[in-house]
Amino acid sequence: MRKNFVEELRWRGMLAQMMPGTEELLQKEMVTAYLGTDPTADSLHIGHLCGIMMLRHLQRCGHKPIILVGGATGMIGDPSGKSQERNLLNDETLRHNQECIKAQVAKFLDFESKDENAAEMVNNYDWMKNFTFLDFAREVGKHITVNYMMAKDSVQQRLNGTARDGLSFTEFTYQLLQGYDFLYLYQHKGVKLQLGGNDQWGNMTTGTELIRRTLGNEVETFALTCPLITKSDGKKFGKTESGNIWLDPKRTTPYKFYQFWLNVSDEDAERYIKIFTSLDKETIDALIEEHRQDPGRRVLQRRLAEEVTVMVHSQADLDMAIEASNILFGKATKEALERLDEQTFLDVFDGVEHHEISRDQLGQPAIELFTSAAPVFPSKGEMRKMVQGGGVSLNKEKLTDPQRPVTADDLIDGKYLLAQKGKKSYYLLIVR
């Protein structure tokens, strides 16, 4: 008996709406389903994760997932989302982005499986690039009326002035292009189901309508959406003050990635652990119960952060993220500091007071450096007192003599010194 994909999404809070008959189809046969993603960057961010997790659950329930990279549609812009049209990408950039995205998605889906439900990646640029405007008008445009297209919420919002620039013809045709993708994939890959975010519902149903009008009423295709994920305060999920949380470790370090999940609210943690992990219902229910008994231990957030970091990055990256997290709040050594790559080191001490000193100030006694060169202490007397009490550290090592020279050998990554007063006051000295 095939595991029920719709039921899996339902208990996880990942089901927004679906066309009648979708659940019955999925129970009856192995279904090939696709989800589109936009290749305008060479990395996905966590806003894409709900869709990718839908594909992961689909494959685990015995169905075949196809991820479509919108090389053609990504050149145009989707009126249901951004108010600005997108920039045209060249072929080389598109291919590069596609390969990077595939490598990320391969951590969630099995592309190498010998089974018939192995995952696939396709790019709609491959079938759109030689499709002439005349062919498009004849084969696609004649089947869908302007009245039908105008009725879509995404089009209405743009026409009614919620966006300054109105709606270009290019964007207006977006739903026909997305609809044609579904038709093409039905004809060439046997795709019967499209998955996506709930903001895509209008475009997705245009696809099922195009297939019906092109191939006849007896051809049935389906659409299923997940809700748009928000935070409990209503703000957009996945955005921080510094921008998106990316899956690429060069854009968002595993430490920062781990910290994002670790710091979500209790209410969000209960929702996110169902959506963004593959843990089963029993495990999650037990974790939620344990968390409610003692919210201060943040059991849910820790498990969520661990699961997602390992899935997106690796166990080694998780270990380093946890070690980096302990540097600020627990015992750590100079070796632990030196093990961090520079970006992670800077992320850890992002909120710490920074001071710049020049390289020629090295070689001075610590007491001069931490009072005159950088205002770590307001006076030498206070620093001497604190050193005597064992309350001063340099690079996580206790400072026992205020006259000890601070030299280039003390630098971390060749340019940083970390001074610590008491347990929680840190100062990062950057040597220029």
Tab-separated table of C-alpha atoms in Angstrom:
chain	number	residue	atom	x	y	z
A	1	MET	CA	0.000	0.000	0.000
A	2	ARG	CA	1.421	3.368	-1.056
A	3	LYS	CA	1.893	5.921	1.723
A	4	ASN	CA	-0.718	8.685	1.439
A	5	PHE	CA	1.089	11.812	0.208
A	6	VAL	CA	-1.874	14.141	0.786
A	7	GLU	CA	-2.326	12.879	4.360
A	8	GLU	CA	1.417	13.413	4.955
A	9	LEU	CA	1.114	17.039	3.822
A	10	ARG	CA	-2.122	17.545	5.756
A	11	TRP	CA	-0.781	16.661	9.209
A	12	ARG	CA	2.375	18.660	8.534
A	13	GLY	CA	0.368	21.823	7.747
A	14	MET	CA	1.716	21.799	4.176
A	15	LEU	CA	-1.576	21.595	2.271
A	16	ALA	CA	-3.378	24.763	1.153
A	17	GLN	CA	-5.651	23.633	-1.681
A	18	MET	CA	-5.927	20.933	-4.320
A	19	MET	CA	-8.184	20.136	-7.241
A	20	PRO	CA	-10.900	17.504	-6.706
A	21	GLY	CA	-9.652	13.987	-7.456
A	22	THR	CA	-5.990	14.701	-6.591
A	23	GLU	CA	-5.873	12.453	-3.521
A	24	GLU	CA	-7.651	9.602	-5.322
A	25	LEU	CA	-5.186	9.781	-8.242
A	26	LEU	CA	-2.190	9.638	-5.864
A	27	GLN	CA	-3.600	6.574	-4.099
A	28	LYS	CA	-4.384	4.791	-7.363
A	29	GLU	CA	-1.044	4.973	-9.209
A	30	MET	CA	2.521	6.238	-9.213
A	31	VAL	CA	2.146	9.881	-10.191
A	32	THR	CA	4.768	12.072	-11.848
A	33	ALA	CA	4.523	15.586	-10.424
A	34	TYR	CA	6.519	18.741	-10.986
A	35	LEU	CA	7.335	21.936	-9.140
A	36	GLY	CA	8.855	25.008	-10.744
A	37	THR	CA	11.633	27.136	-9.324
A	38	ASP	CA	13.247	30.300	-10.535
A	39	PRO	CA	16.953	30.232	-11.576
A	40	THR	CA	17.712	33.928	-11.137
A	41	ALA	CA	20.361	33.117	-8.475
A	42	ASP	CA	22.900	30.295	-8.179
A	43	SER	CA	21.437	29.271	-4.819
A	44	LEU	CA	18.026	28.577	-3.372
A	45	HIS	CA	17.060	30.207	-0.082
A	46	ILE	CA	14.875	28.884	2.701
A	47	GLY	CA	11.801	30.449	1.097
A	48	HIS	CA	12.106	27.627	-1.478
A	49	LEU	CA	12.350	24.885	1.147
A	50	CYS	CA	8.634	24.172	1.603
A	51	GLY	CA	8.298	23.327	-2.108
A	52	ILE	CA	11.452	21.187	-2.070
A	53	MET	CA	10.166	19.340	1.015
A	54	MET	CA	6.893	18.664	-0.837
A	55	LEU	CA	8.906	16.950	-3.577
A	56	ARG	CA	10.876	15.022	-0.941
A	57	HIS	CA	7.685	13.705	0.680
A	58	LEU	CA	6.261	12.935	-2.775
A	59	GLN	CA	9.248	10.743	-3.647
A	60	ARG	CA	9.184	9.043	-0.240
A	61	CYS	CA	5.520	8.192	-0.844
A	62	GLY	CA	6.529	6.331	-4.022
A	63	HIS	CA	5.822	9.007	-6.655
A	64	LYS	CA	8.177	10.628	-9.167
A	65	PRO	CA	9.306	14.248	-8.580
A	66	ILE	CA	10.432	16.568	-11.356
A	67	ILE	CA	11.917	19.945	-10.505
A	68	LEU	CA	11.553	22.449	-13.294
A	69	VAL	CA	14.074	25.260	-13.473
A	70	GLY	CA	12.313	28.162	-15.170
A	71	GLY	CA	15.081	29.271	-17.503
A	72	ALA	CA	12.516	30.785	-19.889
A	73	THR	CA	9.939	32.021	-17.397
A	74	GLY	CA	12.704	33.268	-15.095
A	75	MET	CA	13.622	35.712	-17.848
A	76	ILE	CA	10.201	37.329	-17.686
A	77	GLY	CA	8.831	37.736	-14.183
A	78	ASP	CA	5.716	36.399	-12.538
A	79	PRO	CA	2.961	38.914	-11.777
A	80	SER	CA	1.787	36.923	-8.751
A	81	GLY	CA	4.995	37.751	-6.852
A	82	LYS	CA	7.362	40.642	-7.423
A	83	SER	CA	6.064	43.952	-8.642
A	84	GLN	CA	9.197	44.452	-10.730
A	85	GLU	CA	9.983	42.469	-13.853
A	86	ARG	CA	13.128	40.406	-13.787
A	87	ASN	CA	16.285	40.892	-15.745
A	88	LEU	CA	17.094	38.813	-18.777
A	89	LEU	CA	19.754	36.214	-17.937
A	90	ASN	CA	22.175	34.914	-20.528
A	91	ASP	CA	22.396	31.209	-21.352
A	92	GLU	CA	25.714	30.664	-19.563
A	93	THR	CA	24.419	32.210	-16.301
A	94	LEU	CA	21.216	30.162	-16.504
A	95	ARG	CA	23.131	26.907	-16.945
A	96	HIS	CA	25.474	27.746	-14.077
A	97	ASN	CA	22.541	28.560	-11.796
A	98	GLN	CA	20.752	25.363	-12.833
A	99	GLU	CA	23.745	23.177	-11.940
A	100	CYS	CA	24.158	24.883	-8.553
A	101	ILE	CA	20.453	24.445	-7.771
A	102	LYS	CA	20.549	20.774	-8.792
A	103	ALA	CA	23.455	20.131	-6.414
A	104	GLN	CA	21.441	21.673	-3.571
A	105	VAL	CA	18.226	19.815	-4.405
A	106	ALA	CA	20.156	16.512	-4.652
A	107	LYS	CA	20.458	16.630	-0.848
A	108	PHE	CA	16.653	16.322	-0.655
A	109	LEU	CA	15.771	14.177	-3.675
A	110	ASP	CA	17.271	10.993	-5.111
A	111	PHE	CA	18.310	11.675	-8.720
A	112	GLU	CA	20.486	8.529	-8.874
A	113	SER	CA	17.830	5.955	-7.931
A	114	LYS	CA	17.398	2.914	-10.201
A	115	ASP	CA	13.674	2.906	-9.354
A	116	GLU	CA	11.113	4.369	-11.734
A	117	ASN	CA	10.465	7.257	-9.342
A	118	ALA	CA	13.997	8.716	-9.580
A	119	ALA	CA	13.942	12.513	-9.433
A	120	GLU	CA	14.604	14.553	-12.579
A	121	MET	CA	15.471	18.161	-13.307
A	122	VAL	CA	14.261	19.919	-16.470
A	123	ASN	CA	14.620	23.482	-17.786
A	124	ASN	CA	11.744	25.074	-19.718
A	125	TYR	CA	14.264	27.111	-21.711
A	126	ASP	CA	15.055	23.862	-23.568
A	127	TRP	CA	11.587	23.675	-25.124
A	128	MET	CA	10.802	27.403	-25.232
A	129	LYS	CA	13.971	28.753	-26.898
A	130	ASN	CA	12.983	27.636	-30.432
A	131	PHE	CA	9.234	28.179	-29.997
A	132	THR	CA	8.322	31.062	-32.340
A	133	PHE	CA	5.795	33.699	-31.437
A	134	LEU	CA	3.562	32.544	-34.310
A	135	ASP	CA	3.641	28.952	-33.055
A	136	PHE	CA	2.895	30.124	-29.526
A	137	ALA	CA	-0.062	32.239	-30.676
A	138	ARG	CA	-1.444	29.331	-32.720
A	139	GLU	CA	-0.810	26.413	-30.355
A	140	VAL	CA	-1.300	28.060	-26.960
A	141	GLY	CA	-2.874	31.502	-27.259
A	142	LYS	CA	-5.985	30.388	-29.148
A	143	HIS	CA	-7.066	27.983	-26.372
A	144	ILE	CA	-7.272	30.435	-23.465
A	145	THR	CA	-9.460	33.542	-23.595
A	146	VAL	CA	-8.348	36.932	-22.352
A	147	ASN	CA	-11.458	36.929	-20.135
A	148	TYR	CA	-10.190	33.750	-18.420
A	149	MET	CA	-6.730	35.237	-17.899
A	150	MET	CA	-8.086	38.576	-16.642
A	151	ALA	CA	-10.093	36.871	-13.921
A	152	LYS	CA	-6.954	35.635	-12.124
A	153	ASP	CA	-6.220	37.330	-8.780
A	154	SER	CA	-2.570	37.886	-9.658
A	155	VAL	CA	-3.537	39.807	-12.802
A	156	GLN	CA	-6.324	41.755	-11.064
A	157	GLN	CA	-3.985	42.958	-8.306
A	158	ARG	CA	-1.533	44.356	-10.829
A	159	LEU	CA	-4.270	45.952	-12.963
A	160	ASN	CA	-5.979	47.599	-10.025
A	161	GLY	CA	-2.946	49.668	-9.241
A	162	THR	CA	-1.378	47.855	-6.278
A	163	ALA	CA	1.806	48.055	-8.376
A	164	ARG	CA	2.923	51.431	-9.746
A	165	ASP	CA	3.927	50.123	-13.141
A	166	GLY	CA	0.768	48.229	-14.090
A	167	LEU	CA	1.169	44.938	-15.931
A	168	SER	CA	3.232	44.473	-19.067
A	169	PHE	CA	2.143	42.190	-21.894
A	170	THR	CA	5.195	40.030	-21.115
A	171	GLU	CA	4.039	39.401	-17.578
A	172	PHE	CA	0.432	38.973	-18.696
A	173	THR	CA	1.514	36.004	-20.841
A	174	TYR	CA	3.354	34.403	-17.910
A	175	GLN	CA	0.418	32.183	-16.976
A	176	LEU	CA	0.247	30.895	-20.574
A	177	LEU	CA	3.966	30.062	-20.505
A	178	GLN	CA	3.603	28.251	-17.192
A	179	GLY	CA	0.491	26.544	-18.535
A	180	TYR	CA	2.430	25.398	-21.602
A	181	ASP	CA	5.121	23.895	-19.338
A	182	PHE	CA	2.449	21.673	-17.788
A	183	LEU	CA	1.117	20.697	-21.241
A	184	TYR	CA	4.632	19.915	-22.520
A	185	LEU	CA	5.529	17.873	-19.419
A	186	TYR	CA	2.217	15.976	-19.625
A	187	GLN	CA	2.926	15.073	-23.249
A	188	HIS	CA	6.640	14.267	-22.864
A	189	LYS	CA	7.016	13.076	-19.259
A	190	GLY	CA	3.513	11.920	-18.305
A	191	VAL	CA	3.230	14.624	-15.613
A	192	LYS	CA	-0.309	14.726	-14.185
A	193	LEU	CA	0.203	16.928	-11.119
A	194	GLN	CA	1.744	20.333	-10.524
A	195	LEU	CA	2.872	21.360	-7.038
A	196	GLY	CA	3.611	24.898	-5.893
A	197	GLY	CA	3.051	27.681	-3.413
A	198	ASN	CA	-0.487	28.934	-2.947
A	199	ASP	CA	0.335	32.188	-4.769
A	200	GLN	CA	0.775	30.037	-7.903
A	201	TRP	CA	-2.762	28.576	-7.842
A	202	GLY	CA	-3.980	30.801	-10.697
A	203	ASN	CA	-1.071	29.908	-12.975
A	204	MET	CA	-1.379	26.213	-12.106
A	205	THR	CA	-5.088	26.001	-12.901
A	206	THR	CA	-4.437	27.802	-16.207
A	207	GLY	CA	-2.175	24.826	-16.983
A	208	THR	CA	-4.861	22.237	-16.275
A	209	GLU	CA	-7.338	24.292	-18.329
A	210	LEU	CA	-4.913	24.563	-21.271
A	211	ILE	CA	-4.365	20.794	-21.230
A	212	ARG	CA	-8.121	20.135	-21.166
A	213	ARG	CA	-8.837	22.558	-24.021
A	214	THR	CA	-5.882	21.345	-26.112
A	215	LEU	CA	-6.162	17.571	-25.626
A	216	GLY	CA	-9.836	17.102	-24.740
A	217	ASN	CA	-12.070	16.833	-21.683
A	218	GLU	CA	-11.101	13.231	-20.966
A	219	VAL	CA	-7.506	14.231	-20.083
A	220	GLU	CA	-7.317	14.942	-16.357
A	221	THR	CA	-4.492	16.823	-14.680
A	222	PHE	CA	-4.322	18.227	-11.181
A	223	ALA	CA	-2.827	20.974	-9.017
A	224	LEU	CA	-1.913	21.043	-5.325
A	225	THR	CA	-0.461	23.932	-3.311
A	226	CYS	CA	1.259	24.467	0.015
A	227	PRO	CA	0.504	27.556	2.111
A	228	LEU	CA	2.839	30.527	2.027
A	229	ILE	CA	4.962	30.226	5.160
A	230	THR	CA	4.951	33.241	7.442
A	231	LYS	CA	6.273	33.933	10.915
A	232	SER	CA	3.879	34.066	13.861
A	233	ASP	CA	4.089	37.870	13.802
A	234	GLY	CA	2.853	37.841	10.194
A	235	LYS	CA	6.202	38.867	8.700
A	236	LYS	CA	7.733	37.101	5.731
A	237	PHE	CA	9.463	33.855	6.599
A	238	GLY	CA	13.172	33.476	5.816
A	239	LYS	CA	14.030	37.156	5.599
A	240	THR	CA	16.352	38.719	8.148
A	241	GLU	CA	17.728	42.236	8.473
A	242	SER	CA	20.698	41.168	6.394
A	243	GLY	CA	18.525	39.592	3.673
A	244	ASN	CA	17.705	36.029	2.650
A	245	ILE	CA	18.923	32.917	4.443
A	246	TRP	CA	20.571	31.034	1.557
A	247	LEU	CA	21.337	27.335	1.222
A	248	ASP	CA	24.773	28.113	-0.237
A	249	PRO	CA	27.326	28.193	2.633
A	250	LYS	CA	29.278	30.947	0.825
A	251	ARG	CA	26.210	33.208	1.011
A	252	THR	CA	24.976	32.175	4.479
A	253	THR	CA	27.433	30.339	6.731
A	254	PRO	CA	26.207	27.084	8.339
A	255	TYR	CA	26.610	28.871	11.701
A	256	LYS	CA	24.267	31.687	10.685
A	257	PHE	CA	21.910	29.157	9.094
A	258	TYR	CA	21.816	27.102	12.319
A	259	GLN	CA	21.289	30.246	14.404
A	260	PHE	CA	18.301	31.273	12.278
A	261	TRP	CA	16.417	28.070	13.170
A	262	LEU	CA	17.634	28.084	16.756
A	263	ASN	CA	16.134	31.537	17.304
A	264	VAL	CA	12.608	31.016	15.944
A	265	SER	CA	9.707	31.532	18.373
A	266	ASP	CA	8.093	28.591	20.206
A	267	GLU	CA	4.965	28.932	18.087
A	268	ASP	CA	6.940	28.935	14.838
A	269	ALA	CA	9.124	26.026	15.976
A	270	GLU	CA	6.007	23.840	16.367
A	271	ARG	CA	4.977	24.609	12.771
A	272	TYR	CA	8.417	24.583	11.186
A	273	ILE	CA	9.538	21.230	12.594
A	274	LYS	CA	6.644	19.605	10.712
A	275	ILE	CA	7.297	21.488	7.475
A	276	PHE	CA	11.086	21.548	7.255
A	277	THR	CA	12.119	18.129	8.615
A	278	SER	CA	11.328	14.536	7.676
A	279	LEU	CA	10.783	13.478	11.294
A	280	ASP	CA	7.673	11.323	11.721
A	281	LYS	CA	4.506	12.356	13.537
A	282	GLU	CA	5.230	10.387	16.726
A	283	THR	CA	8.703	11.897	17.095
A	284	ILE	CA	7.424	15.435	16.481
A	285	ASP	CA	4.447	15.051	18.840
A	286	ALA	CA	6.815	13.802	21.579
A	287	LEU	CA	9.209	16.728	20.986
A	288	ILE	CA	6.353	19.256	21.136
A	289	GLU	CA	5.135	17.728	24.411
A	290	GLU	CA	8.658	17.756	25.880
A	291	HIS	CA	9.111	21.371	24.784
A	292	ARG	CA	5.837	22.471	26.389
A	293	GLN	CA	6.907	20.966	29.721
A	294	ASP	CA	9.992	23.205	29.785
A	295	PRO	CA	10.119	25.826	26.989
A	296	GLY	CA	13.319	27.329	28.420
A	297	ARG	CA	15.372	24.362	27.223
A	298	ARG	CA	14.308	25.111	23.617
A	299	VAL	CA	14.125	21.402	22.764
A	300	LEU	CA	12.113	22.059	19.601
A	301	GLN	CA	14.348	24.796	18.260
A	302	ARG	CA	17.493	22.735	18.872
A	303	ARG	CA	16.153	19.663	17.109
A	304	LEU	CA	14.767	21.751	14.242
A	305	ALA	CA	18.091	23.564	13.799
A	306	GLU	CA	20.035	20.289	13.905
A	307	GLU	CA	17.793	18.467	11.404
A	308	VAL	CA	17.674	21.261	8.831
A	309	THR	CA	21.394	22.101	9.087
A	310	VAL	CA	22.415	18.466	8.521
A	311	MET	CA	19.964	18.102	5.632
A	312	VAL	CA	21.103	21.285	3.851
A	313	HIS	CA	24.795	21.187	4.839
A	314	SER	CA	26.342	18.206	6.698
A	315	GLN	CA	26.942	16.720	10.134
A	316	ALA	CA	30.426	18.300	10.171
A	317	ASP	CA	28.909	21.726	9.432
A	318	LEU	CA	26.388	21.226	12.239
A	319	ASP	CA	29.168	20.262	14.675
A	320	MET	CA	31.085	23.405	13.753
A	321	ALA	CA	27.929	25.561	14.064
A	322	ILE	CA	27.265	24.182	17.554
A	323	GLU	CA	30.895	24.688	18.562
A	324	ALA	CA	30.763	28.248	17.213
A	325	SER	CA	27.535	28.876	19.155
A	326	ASN	CA	29.232	27.713	22.356
A	327	ILE	CA	32.087	30.189	21.920
A	328	LEU	CA	29.911	33.116	22.972
A	329	PHE	CA	27.978	31.347	25.699
A	330	GLY	CA	30.156	28.543	26.981
A	331	LYS	CA	33.728	27.515	27.591
A	332	ALA	CA	35.918	27.552	24.501
A	333	THR	CA	39.598	27.619	23.617
A	334	LYS	CA	41.823	29.587	21.305
A	335	GLU	CA	41.995	26.422	19.152
A	336	ALA	CA	38.199	26.532	18.784
A	337	LEU	CA	38.446	30.129	17.553
A	338	GLU	CA	41.165	29.219	15.078
A	339	ARG	CA	39.116	26.333	13.684
A	340	LEU	CA	36.425	28.739	12.445
A	341	ASP	CA	36.682	30.066	8.915
A	342	GLU	CA	36.851	33.849	8.749
A	343	GLN	CA	33.209	34.436	7.744
A	344	THR	CA	31.896	32.207	10.548
A	345	PHE	CA	34.211	33.950	13.024
A	346	LEU	CA	32.799	37.333	11.942
A	347	ASP	CA	29.220	35.986	12.088
A	348	VAL	CA	29.761	34.747	15.660
A	349	PHE	CA	30.997	38.162	16.787
A	350	ASP	CA	28.664	40.159	14.568
A	351	GLY	CA	26.937	41.960	17.453
A	352	VAL	CA	30.107	42.498	19.468
A	353	GLU	CA	31.728	45.932	19.873
A	354	HIS	CA	34.395	46.351	17.166
A	355	HIS	CA	37.513	48.521	17.285
A	356	GLU	CA	40.228	48.992	14.689
A	357	ILE	CA	43.892	49.298	15.605
A	358	SER	CA	46.920	49.644	13.364
A	359	ARG	CA	49.487	46.890	12.947
A	360	ASP	CA	52.291	49.045	14.310
A	361	GLN	CA	50.513	49.119	17.682
A	362	LEU	CA	51.209	45.398	18.154
A	363	GLY	CA	54.016	44.508	20.531
A	364	GLN	CA	52.671	46.801	23.278
A	365	PRO	CA	51.681	45.454	26.699
A	366	ALA	CA	48.044	44.360	26.870
A	367	ILE	CA	47.300	47.166	29.355
A	368	GLU	CA	48.356	49.807	26.808
A	369	LEU	CA	46.554	48.121	23.913
A	370	PHE	CA	43.264	47.684	25.808
A	371	THR	CA	43.142	51.207	27.243
A	372	SER	CA	44.966	53.557	24.855
A	373	ALA	CA	44.796	51.811	21.472
A	374	ALA	CA	41.261	50.440	21.937
A	375	PRO	CA	38.805	51.457	24.699
A	376	VAL	CA	38.171	47.990	26.134
A	377	PHE	CA	38.778	49.412	29.645
A	378	PRO	CA	38.145	52.998	30.727
A	379	SER	CA	41.327	53.006	32.880
A	380	LYS	CA	44.491	51.037	33.544
A	381	GLY	CA	43.531	50.734	37.210
A	382	GLU	CA	40.264	48.996	36.339
A	383	MET	CA	42.031	46.625	33.980
A	384	ARG	CA	44.691	45.695	36.581
A	385	LYS	CA	41.956	44.979	39.110
A	386	MET	CA	40.027	42.796	36.708
A	387	VAL	CA	43.135	40.877	35.581
A	388	GLN	CA	43.948	40.144	39.270
A	389	GLY	CA	40.399	38.796	39.729
A	390	GLY	CA	40.831	36.483	36.716
A	391	GLY	CA	38.161	38.298	34.720
A	392	VAL	CA	40.075	39.169	31.531
A	393	SER	CA	40.767	36.888	28.558
A	394	LEU	CA	42.591	37.332	25.281
A	395	ASN	CA	41.438	34.930	22.546
A	396	LYS	CA	39.642	32.842	25.174
A	397	GLU	CA	42.823	32.412	27.279
A	398	LYS	CA	43.022	33.998	30.754
A	399	LEU	CA	45.248	37.038	30.902
A	400	THR	CA	47.395	36.768	34.065
A	401	ASP	CA	49.783	39.691	33.484
A	402	PRO	CA	48.575	43.104	32.235
A	403	GLN	CA	52.121	43.824	31.012
A	404	ARG	CA	52.164	40.794	28.688
A	405	PRO	CA	52.990	42.009	25.147
A	406	VAL	CA	50.329	41.373	22.484
A	407	THR	CA	52.076	40.419	19.240
A	408	ALA	CA	51.304	39.255	15.696
A	409	ASP	CA	51.475	35.661	17.023
A	410	ASP	CA	48.263	36.323	18.963
A	411	LEU	CA	46.272	37.270	15.855
A	412	ILE	CA	43.458	35.030	14.685
A	413	ASP	CA	43.244	34.761	10.884
A	414	GLY	CA	46.178	37.175	10.796
A	415	LYS	CA	44.061	40.180	11.807
A	416	TYR	CA	41.760	39.690	14.812
A	417	LEU	CA	42.112	39.851	18.599
A	418	LEU	CA	39.257	38.890	20.889
A	419	ALA	CA	39.218	40.578	24.291
A	420	GLN	CA	36.775	39.471	26.964
A	421	LYS	CA	35.748	41.201	30.199
A	422	GLY	CA	33.894	39.002	32.635
A	423	LYS	CA	31.643	36.317	31.188
A	424	LYS	CA	29.696	38.202	28.563
A	425	SER	CA	31.451	41.393	27.444
A	426	TYR	CA	33.397	40.846	24.220
A	427	TYR	CA	35.448	43.272	22.144
A	428	LEU	CA	36.728	42.448	18.679
A	429	LEU	CA	39.937	44.243	17.702
A	430	ILE	CA	40.561	44.352	13.972
A	431	VAL	CA	44.184	44.965	13.047
A	432	ARG	CA	44.617	46.968	9.843
